[in-house]
Short mmCIF file of C-alpha atoms and ligand atoms in Angstrom, two decimals:
data_model
loop_
_atom_site.label_atom_id
_atom_site.label_comp_id
_atom_site.label_asym_id
_atom_site.label_seq_id
_atom_site.Cartn_x
_atom_site.Cartn_y
_atom_site.Cartn_z
CA MET Z 1 89.16 100.36 104.95
CA GLU Z 2 91.22 101.98 107.65
CA VAL Z 3 94.38 102.91 105.58
CA ALA Z 4 96.56 103.45 108.75
CA LEU Z 5 95.74 99.77 109.87
CA VAL Z 6 96.12 97.85 106.57
CA LEU Z 7 98.80 99.67 104.66
CA HIS Z 8 102.30 98.32 104.97
CA MET Z 9 104.92 97.27 102.54
CA ASN Z 10 105.59 93.68 102.40
CA LYS Z 11 107.48 92.67 105.52
CA GLY Z 12 110.57 90.63 106.15
CA SER Z 13 113.34 89.97 103.66
CA GLY Z 14 111.89 87.17 101.46
CA GLU Z 15 111.41 87.14 97.74
CA SER Z 16 108.32 89.36 97.62
CA SER Z 17 109.33 91.61 100.45
CA TYR Z 18 109.69 95.41 100.13
CA ALA Z 19 113.26 95.05 101.36
CA LYS Z 20 114.15 93.11 98.26
CA ASN Z 21 111.92 95.02 95.80
CA SER Z 22 112.54 98.62 96.47
CA THR Z 23 115.26 99.59 94.10
CA LEU Z 24 112.85 102.05 92.27
CA GLN Z 25 112.20 103.88 95.50
CA SER Z 26 115.96 103.93 96.19
CA LYS Z 27 116.58 105.53 92.85
CA ILE Z 28 113.76 108.04 93.57
CA MET Z 29 115.47 108.87 96.93
CA CYS Z 30 118.66 109.51 95.04
CA LEU Z 31 116.89 112.08 92.88
CA GLY Z 32 116.06 114.00 95.92
CA LYS Z 33 119.55 113.97 97.34
CA ALA Z 34 120.66 117.28 95.96
CA ALA Z 35 117.63 119.07 97.35
CA MET Z 36 118.07 117.38 100.79
CA GLU Z 37 121.78 118.39 100.87
CA GLU Z 38 120.83 122.04 100.03
CA GLY Z 39 118.10 122.15 102.61
CA ILE Z 40 120.48 121.01 105.39
CA LEU Z 41 123.19 123.36 104.34
CA LYS Z 42 120.73 126.30 104.50
CA ILE Z 43 119.82 125.32 108.10
CA LEU Z 44 123.44 125.21 108.98
CA LYS Z 45 124.23 128.37 107.01
CA LYS Z 46 126.73 129.76 109.55
CA SER Z 47 128.45 128.63 112.66
CA SER Z 48 126.52 131.05 114.97
CA ILE Z 49 123.15 129.42 114.15
CA ILE Z 50 124.11 125.66 114.50
CA PRO Z 51 121.82 124.30 117.23
CA GLU Z 52 123.16 122.28 120.08
CA SER Z 53 120.77 119.48 119.32
CA MET Z 54 118.97 118.84 115.92
CA GLY Z 55 115.79 116.95 115.46
CA ILE Z 56 115.44 115.18 112.15
CA ALA Z 57 112.60 112.98 110.96
CA ASP Z 58 112.07 110.62 108.04
CA LEU Z 59 108.36 110.18 107.41
CA GLY Z 60 107.10 106.91 105.75
CA CYS Z 61 110.55 105.25 106.24
CA SER Z 62 109.13 101.69 105.67
CA THR Z 63 111.49 98.74 105.95
CA GLY Z 64 114.65 97.32 104.25
CA PRO Z 65 117.83 99.10 102.92
CA ASN Z 66 116.03 102.37 102.07
CA SER Z 67 114.79 103.05 105.66
CA LEU Z 68 118.12 104.32 107.02
CA ALA Z 69 119.66 105.46 103.74
CA ALA Z 70 118.29 109.06 103.93
CA MET Z 71 119.52 109.26 107.54
CA THR Z 72 122.88 108.06 106.65
CA GLU Z 73 123.11 110.84 104.04
CA ILE Z 74 121.76 113.56 106.25
CA VAL Z 75 124.20 112.74 109.07
CA LYS Z 76 127.05 112.79 106.55
CA VAL Z 77 126.03 116.17 105.26
CA ILE Z 78 125.72 117.65 108.77
CA GLU Z 79 129.05 116.27 109.81
CA GLY Z 80 130.70 117.56 106.63
CA ARG Z 81 129.27 121.05 107.16
CA CYS Z 82 130.19 121.30 110.79
CA CYS Z 83 133.67 120.10 109.98
CA SER Z 84 134.12 122.78 107.23
CA LEU Z 85 132.84 125.52 109.71
CA GLY Z 86 135.32 124.13 112.21
CA ARG Z 87 132.93 123.40 115.01
CA PRO Z 88 131.62 120.19 116.67
CA SER Z 89 128.46 118.51 115.27
CA PRO Z 90 125.21 118.92 117.07
CA GLU Z 91 123.67 116.09 119.06
CA LEU Z 92 121.34 114.43 116.60
CA ARG Z 93 117.69 113.15 117.39
CA LEU Z 94 116.85 110.97 114.42
CA PHE Z 95 113.16 109.77 114.10
CA LEU Z 96 111.92 107.06 111.79
CA ASN Z 97 108.17 107.19 111.26
CA ASP Z 98 105.75 104.80 109.49
CA LEU Z 99 102.27 103.41 110.04
CA PHE Z 100 101.72 101.06 113.01
CA ASP Z 101 102.02 97.82 111.00
CA ASN Z 102 105.37 98.72 109.40
CA ASP Z 103 108.10 96.16 109.85
CA PHE Z 104 110.16 98.22 112.32
CA ASN Z 105 111.83 95.10 113.63
CA ASN Z 106 113.58 94.74 110.23
CA ILE Z 107 115.04 98.21 110.65
CA PHE Z 108 116.16 97.79 114.19
CA ALA Z 109 118.12 94.62 113.19
CA THR Z 110 120.25 96.76 110.87
CA LEU Z 111 120.82 99.49 113.51
CA PRO Z 112 124.22 98.19 114.63
CA THR Z 113 125.55 98.45 111.12
CA PHE Z 114 124.02 101.86 110.86
CA TYR Z 115 125.68 103.11 114.06
CA ASN Z 116 129.05 101.72 112.93
CA ARG Z 117 128.75 103.48 109.45
CA ILE Z 118 127.75 106.88 110.90
CA ARG Z 119 130.31 106.68 113.76
CA GLN Z 120 132.96 106.93 110.96
CA HIS Z 121 131.54 110.41 109.93
CA ASN Z 122 129.80 111.65 113.13
CA LYS Z 123 131.60 112.33 116.51
CA ALA Z 124 128.52 113.68 118.36
CA PRO Z 125 126.00 111.57 120.00
CA CYS Z 126 123.13 110.38 117.81
CA TYR Z 127 119.77 109.02 119.32
CA ILE Z 128 117.48 106.97 116.97
CA SER Z 129 113.77 106.36 117.74
CA ALA Z 130 110.94 104.81 115.87
CA VAL Z 131 107.73 106.85 115.85
CA PRO Z 132 104.71 104.79 114.72
CA GLY Z 133 101.69 106.81 113.60
CA SER Z 134 100.21 108.53 110.63
CA PHE Z 135 101.87 111.68 109.31
CA TYR Z 136 98.47 113.08 108.82
CA GLY Z 137 98.40 114.47 112.26
CA ARG Z 138 100.81 115.33 115.08
CA LEU Z 139 103.72 113.00 115.71
CA PHE Z 140 106.33 115.12 117.50
CA PRO Z 141 106.44 117.76 120.26
CA THR Z 142 106.20 121.30 119.44
CA ASN Z 143 109.25 122.97 118.03
CA SER Z 144 111.32 119.76 118.17
CA LEU Z 145 112.33 119.22 114.52
CA HIS Z 146 114.84 121.06 112.27
CA PHE Z 147 114.44 119.03 109.15
CA VAL Z 148 111.85 116.66 107.82
CA HIS Z 149 112.49 114.33 104.93
CA SER Z 150 109.98 112.01 103.20
CA SER Z 151 110.35 109.98 99.98
CA SER Z 152 107.81 107.88 98.15
CA SER Z 153 105.16 108.13 100.84
CA LEU Z 154 103.00 111.21 100.39
CA HIS Z 155 101.20 110.02 97.42
CA TRP Z 156 99.23 107.78 99.90
CA LEU Z 157 96.03 109.41 101.24
CA SER Z 158 94.80 109.13 104.72
CA GLN Z 159 91.61 107.43 103.41
CA VAL Z 160 89.66 106.59 100.35
CA PRO Z 161 87.85 109.74 99.34
CA LYS Z 162 84.52 109.72 101.23
CA GLY Z 163 82.24 110.26 98.23
CA LEU Z 164 83.32 106.95 96.63
CA GLN Z 165 82.45 104.87 99.70
CA SER Z 166 78.97 105.89 100.65
CA GLU Z 167 76.77 102.70 100.76
CA GLU Z 168 74.12 103.90 98.52
CA ARG Z 169 76.47 105.39 95.82
CA ARG Z 170 79.20 102.90 95.76
CA MET Z 171 77.62 100.58 93.29
CA LEU Z 172 76.93 103.45 90.89
CA ILE Z 173 80.27 105.29 90.76
CA ASN Z 174 83.69 103.88 89.81
CA LYS Z 175 82.16 100.55 88.76
CA GLY Z 176 84.81 98.19 87.59
CA LYS Z 177 87.64 100.53 88.42
CA ILE Z 178 89.87 100.81 91.53
CA TYR Z 179 91.22 104.46 91.00
CA LEU Z 180 90.58 107.43 88.75
CA SER Z 181 90.29 106.45 85.21
CA LYS Z 182 90.16 108.30 81.90
CA SER Z 183 86.35 107.68 81.96
CA SER Z 184 85.77 108.80 85.47
CA PRO Z 185 82.97 111.28 86.12
CA GLN Z 186 83.99 114.67 87.32
CA CYS Z 187 82.62 113.90 90.93
CA ILE Z 188 85.24 111.15 91.41
CA VAL Z 189 88.03 113.42 90.02
CA ASN Z 190 86.85 116.11 92.52
CA ALA Z 191 86.60 113.62 95.44
CA TYR Z 192 90.24 112.55 94.92
CA LEU Z 193 91.46 116.18 94.72
CA GLU Z 194 89.59 117.24 97.73
CA GLN Z 195 90.92 114.31 99.85
CA PHE Z 196 94.51 115.21 98.81
CA GLN Z 197 93.89 118.88 99.61
CA ASN Z 198 92.59 118.03 103.10
CA ASP Z 199 95.43 115.47 103.81
CA PHE Z 200 98.21 117.63 102.50
CA SER Z 201 97.02 120.60 104.42
CA LEU Z 202 96.85 118.61 107.63
CA PHE Z 203 100.28 117.34 106.95
CA LEU Z 204 101.70 120.90 106.60
CA SER Z 205 99.90 122.26 109.67
CA SER Z 206 101.14 119.36 111.76
CA ARG Z 207 104.66 119.77 110.64
CA ALA Z 208 104.49 123.53 111.16
CA GLU Z 209 103.89 122.83 114.80
CA GLU Z 210 106.68 120.46 115.15
CA LEU Z 211 109.34 122.28 113.10
CA VAL Z 212 111.32 125.18 114.63
CA SER Z 213 111.04 128.58 112.94
CA GLY Z 214 113.06 128.36 109.67
CA GLY Z 215 112.98 124.49 109.70
CA ARG Z 216 112.93 122.79 106.37
CA MET Z 217 111.36 119.84 104.55
CA VAL Z 218 112.28 118.03 101.50
CA LEU Z 219 109.43 115.76 100.22
CA SER Z 220 109.51 113.53 97.25
CA PHE Z 221 106.46 111.49 95.88
CA MET Z 222 104.81 110.44 92.70
CA GLY Z 223 103.20 113.25 90.93
CA ARG Z 224 102.59 114.62 87.46
CA THR Z 225 103.34 117.67 85.45
CA SER Z 226 100.03 117.63 83.52
CA SER Z 227 96.87 119.17 85.03
CA ASP Z 228 95.02 116.03 84.12
CA PRO Z 229 95.03 113.51 86.97
CA THR Z 230 94.67 110.64 84.58
CA ALA Z 231 97.54 111.76 82.41
CA ASP Z 232 99.67 108.68 81.38
CA GLU Z 233 102.59 109.83 83.54
CA SER Z 234 100.44 109.97 86.68
CA CYS Z 235 100.87 106.27 87.73
CA TYR Z 236 97.36 105.95 86.74
CA TYR Z 237 98.06 102.87 84.65
CA GLN Z 238 99.38 100.82 87.70
CA TRP Z 239 95.87 101.08 89.14
CA GLU Z 240 94.11 100.74 85.73
CA PHE Z 241 95.89 97.48 84.99
CA LEU Z 242 95.28 96.01 88.49
CA GLY Z 243 91.64 96.77 87.82
CA THR Z 244 91.71 95.06 84.49
CA ALA Z 245 93.24 91.94 86.01
CA LEU Z 246 90.64 91.92 88.84
CA MET Z 247 87.81 92.32 86.36
CA ALA Z 248 89.19 89.48 84.25
CA MET Z 249 88.96 87.42 87.52
CA VAL Z 250 85.49 88.64 88.10
CA SER Z 251 84.42 87.45 84.54
CA GLU Z 252 85.86 83.96 85.40
CA GLY Z 253 83.87 83.85 88.61
CA LEU Z 254 86.95 84.01 90.84
CA ILE Z 255 86.00 87.32 92.58
CA GLU Z 256 82.63 88.93 93.17
CA GLU Z 257 82.18 92.02 91.15
CA GLU Z 258 80.92 93.84 94.25
CA LYS Z 259 84.31 93.42 95.78
CA VAL Z 260 86.01 95.31 92.86
CA ASP Z 261 83.38 98.01 92.86
CA SER Z 262 83.86 98.60 96.54
CA PHE Z 263 87.53 98.95 96.40
CA ASN Z 264 89.24 102.29 95.59
CA ALA Z 265 92.95 103.12 96.06
CA PRO Z 266 93.77 105.74 98.67
CA TYR Z 267 96.35 107.31 96.40
CA TYR Z 268 96.88 110.64 94.55
CA ALA Z 269 99.74 111.89 92.45
CA PRO Z 270 99.40 115.76 92.48
CA CYS Z 271 100.78 118.35 90.06
CA PRO Z 272 102.81 121.36 91.06
CA ASP Z 273 99.86 123.72 90.89
CA GLU Z 274 97.71 121.61 93.21
CA LEU Z 275 100.61 121.61 95.65
CA ARG Z 276 101.11 125.30 95.39
CA ASN Z 277 97.61 125.93 96.14
CA VAL Z 278 97.43 123.97 99.32
CA ILE Z 279 100.77 125.44 100.48
CA GLU Z 280 99.59 128.97 99.99
CA LYS Z 281 96.20 128.39 101.53
CA GLU Z 282 97.65 126.64 104.59
CA GLY Z 283 100.03 129.53 105.03
CA SER Z 284 102.83 128.00 107.24
CA PHE Z 285 105.44 127.32 104.49
CA ILE Z 286 107.30 128.86 101.71
CA LEU Z 287 107.76 126.73 98.68
CA ASP Z 288 111.41 127.03 97.83
CA ASP Z 289 111.52 124.70 94.88
CA VAL Z 290 109.71 122.07 92.85
CA GLU Z 291 111.41 119.68 90.49
CA ALA Z 292 109.97 116.88 88.34
CA PHE Z 293 111.97 113.92 87.29
CA PRO Z 294 110.84 111.29 84.81
CA MET Z 295 111.36 107.79 85.92
CA GLU Z 296 111.23 104.41 84.07
CA TRP Z 297 108.60 102.05 85.24
CA ASP Z 298 111.25 99.48 86.21
CA GLY Z 299 113.60 102.23 87.67
CA GLY Z 300 115.98 101.37 84.97
CA ALA Z 301 116.76 98.04 86.70
CA VAL Z 302 116.46 95.89 83.72
CA ASP Z 303 119.45 95.76 81.39
CA HIS Z 304 118.09 96.17 77.90
CA GLN Z 305 121.25 94.81 76.34
CA GLN Z 306 120.66 91.45 77.91
CA TYR Z 307 117.62 90.79 75.73
CA THR Z 308 117.51 90.09 72.13
CA THR Z 309 113.76 90.39 71.37
CA VAL Z 310 111.16 93.04 72.34
CA ALA Z 311 109.05 90.39 73.72
CA GLU Z 312 111.83 89.01 76.13
CA LEU Z 313 112.66 92.50 77.21
CA SER Z 314 109.08 93.47 77.90
CA ARG Z 315 108.48 90.18 79.89
CA ALA Z 316 111.57 91.03 82.02
CA ARG Z 317 110.32 94.53 82.54
CA GLY Z 318 106.83 93.37 83.33
CA GLN Z 319 108.24 91.01 85.87
CA ARG Z 320 110.47 93.78 87.58
CA VAL Z 321 107.43 96.29 87.56
CA THR Z 322 105.13 93.55 89.14
CA LYS Z 323 107.55 92.81 92.03
CA THR Z 324 107.87 96.42 92.78
CA ILE Z 325 104.11 96.98 92.75
CA ARG Z 326 103.31 93.85 94.63
CA ALA Z 327 105.62 94.67 97.52
CA VAL Z 328 103.75 97.94 97.86
CA VAL Z 329 100.13 97.19 97.38
CA GLU Z 330 99.76 93.59 98.35
CA SER Z 331 98.89 94.19 102.00
CA MET Z 332 95.98 96.41 101.01
CA LEU Z 333 94.60 94.24 98.28
CA GLU Z 334 94.93 91.13 100.62
CA ALA Z 335 92.89 92.84 103.37
CA HIS Z 336 90.03 93.45 100.77
CA PHE Z 337 90.19 90.43 98.34
CA GLY Z 338 91.89 87.80 100.54
CA THR Z 339 95.28 86.27 100.22
CA HIS Z 340 94.20 83.28 97.97
CA ILE Z 341 93.88 85.40 94.83
CA MET Z 342 97.17 87.17 95.19
CA ASP Z 343 99.43 84.90 93.00
CA ASP Z 344 96.79 84.72 90.24
CA LEU Z 345 96.23 88.41 90.23
CA PHE Z 346 99.78 89.45 90.02
CA LYS Z 347 100.48 86.83 87.29
CA ARG Z 348 97.75 88.44 85.17
CA TYR Z 349 99.00 91.87 86.10
CA GLN Z 350 102.45 91.03 84.93
CA ASP Z 351 101.25 89.93 81.51
CA ILE Z 352 99.17 93.07 81.10
CA VAL Z 353 102.20 95.26 81.95
CA ALA Z 354 104.56 93.20 79.71
CA ASP Z 355 102.15 93.67 76.80
CA TYR Z 356 101.79 97.39 77.42
CA LEU Z 357 105.47 97.96 77.75
CA SER Z 358 106.14 96.14 74.53
CA ASN Z 359 104.92 99.14 72.62
CA ALA Z 360 104.87 102.19 75.12
CA SER Z 361 107.56 104.17 76.75
CA THR Z 362 105.48 105.92 79.43
CA LYS Z 363 107.35 107.14 82.49
CA TYR Z 364 106.37 108.02 85.95
CA ILE Z 365 106.86 111.51 87.23
CA ASN Z 366 108.51 111.92 90.72
CA LEU Z 367 108.16 115.48 92.21
CA VAL Z 368 110.80 116.76 94.71
CA ILE Z 369 109.71 119.81 96.71
CA SER Z 370 111.59 121.93 99.25
CA LEU Z 371 109.80 124.01 101.88
CA ARG Z 372 110.78 126.37 104.56
CA LYS Z 373 108.68 127.09 107.56
CA LYS Z 374 107.95 130.80 107.69
CA GLU Z 375 110.08 132.54 110.29
CA THR Z 376 108.74 134.42 113.36
CA ARG Z 377 111.20 137.45 113.09
CA GLY Z 378 113.29 139.30 115.61
CA ILE Z 379 112.05 139.75 119.13
CA MET Z 380 108.51 138.29 118.41
CA PRO Z 381 109.17 134.67 119.54
CA GLU Z 382 110.44 135.96 122.98
CA VAL Z 383 107.39 138.30 123.19
CA ILE Z 384 105.05 135.60 122.30
CA GLY Z 385 106.64 133.18 124.87
CA TYR Z 386 106.50 135.98 127.59
CA LEU Z 387 102.91 136.69 126.83
CA LYS Z 388 101.93 132.98 126.82
CA ASN Z 389 103.74 132.63 130.26
CA ILE Z 390 101.90 135.50 131.71
CA LEU Z 391 98.53 134.23 130.45
CA THR Z 392 99.21 130.66 131.78
CA LEU Z 393 100.19 132.22 135.15
CA GLU Z 394 97.12 134.41 135.26
CA ASN Z 395 94.88 131.58 134.33
CA TYR Z 396 96.52 129.54 137.04
CA ALA Z 397 95.91 132.26 139.54
CA PHE Z 398 92.37 132.74 138.36
CA ARG Z 399 91.58 129.12 138.69
CA LYS Z 400 93.09 128.92 142.25
N1 SAH T 501 110.66 106.04 102.33
C1 SAH T 501 110.84 104.60 101.89
C2 SAH T 501 109.45 103.92 101.88
C3 SAH T 501 108.58 104.32 100.83
S1 SAH T 501 107.08 103.18 100.85
C4 SAH T 501 111.52 104.45 100.58
O1 SAH T 501 111.75 105.55 99.93
O2 SAH T 501 111.86 103.37 100.16
C5 SAH T 501 105.79 104.33 101.56
C6 SAH T 501 105.82 104.28 102.99
O3 SAH T 501 104.99 105.24 103.45
C7 SAH T 501 105.17 102.96 103.53
O4 SAH T 501 106.01 102.20 104.41
C8 SAH T 501 103.80 103.31 104.16
O5 SAH T 501 103.49 102.57 105.09
C9 SAH T 501 104.17 104.69 104.57
N2 SAH T 501 103.01 105.56 104.80
C10 SAH T 501 101.95 105.77 104.00
N3 SAH T 501 101.04 106.59 104.65
C11 SAH T 501 101.52 106.89 105.81
C12 SAH T 501 101.08 107.81 106.76
N4 SAH T 501 99.83 108.31 106.68
N5 SAH T 501 101.79 107.97 107.85
C13 SAH T 501 103.13 107.43 107.88
N6 SAH T 501 103.61 106.52 106.99
C14 SAH T 501 102.81 106.37 105.89
#
């Protein structure tokens, strides 16, 4: 499965679209707001260092109302800061990134409203572009960005870990499961961790090239505080319950067992120590801060007062959670299992989740991390630039 080609949140603005079912992610974005504001204020510390033009990217912007929400906040903070320093805002280059099959058209249709809204705050020119492609690799020119934001996206891996997919082993390992499970052998746990380490390291080294010296990133994604990747808080249940629903369909002859055995989720929810290790090893960034926020499965969207019995409340919560998860994972499941089983699958999933929530209060953990690109100090950047020029010229002369 080529993740970059099949993963996209449900398109459009219909009932099962991401646009209509992303309040959980919107709440998660709000949790990262303080860190985002702090990061930008640190970039614009004093009047003398405010750049003429600022490059800002939102990675994994998706579609729907959340896509431009982060950018709107960022523009407000920049404008407020420049105003308080008594100087004009920089020209803003805003980049919205997501995978190739993302519903960018849905965002473009809301741009006129976005421009109107930010014009109330921002007097300087503002240029928006969409940048389709994977953030696990280069997306922007060298030294072109000042701030990178990403919310609810980096828990997606670039691919299913290799060890789980090899033809001869795939029938033997992770049978009947679609993600890490409490009974997973160590080799599966290691394969997921290794994929995360490789991906996150590539993400950091790519951004390190694109960010200016001292540039910053605020990244938020599903994670965990426990060192155990199958801890209840790690979102592991979402996949476990989807696996249970799929296996029930196998037992009724609706899906082939081999189909379930050969599907594994390209997903990982890291813990702070795993993040720290990759950041230190990669070496381009300083980790300024890590925060962990517990989050209700339904994002607190279901009003508990409205329901008189536990069964009614859990049914409503099960429905809410299912809509959120369906809007996110349906494209990937459809590509593997076919469209025809989706309604049945998610009906079963909803019942399993409702049943679970009737006597459990498990929460997700959302991690927000703030990073600063290490600075090349004093005269060094100029010296390096000068040397690079000489070398290029000499090369040129030599080749001629
Ligand atoms: N930031 C939005 C969307 C989160 S959904 C919000 O908070 O609501 C996660 C998004 O990340 C999806 O749209 C998915 O397509 C995107 N994504 C996942 N892997 C990606 C990758 N490697 N490169 C770019 N985008 C990716």
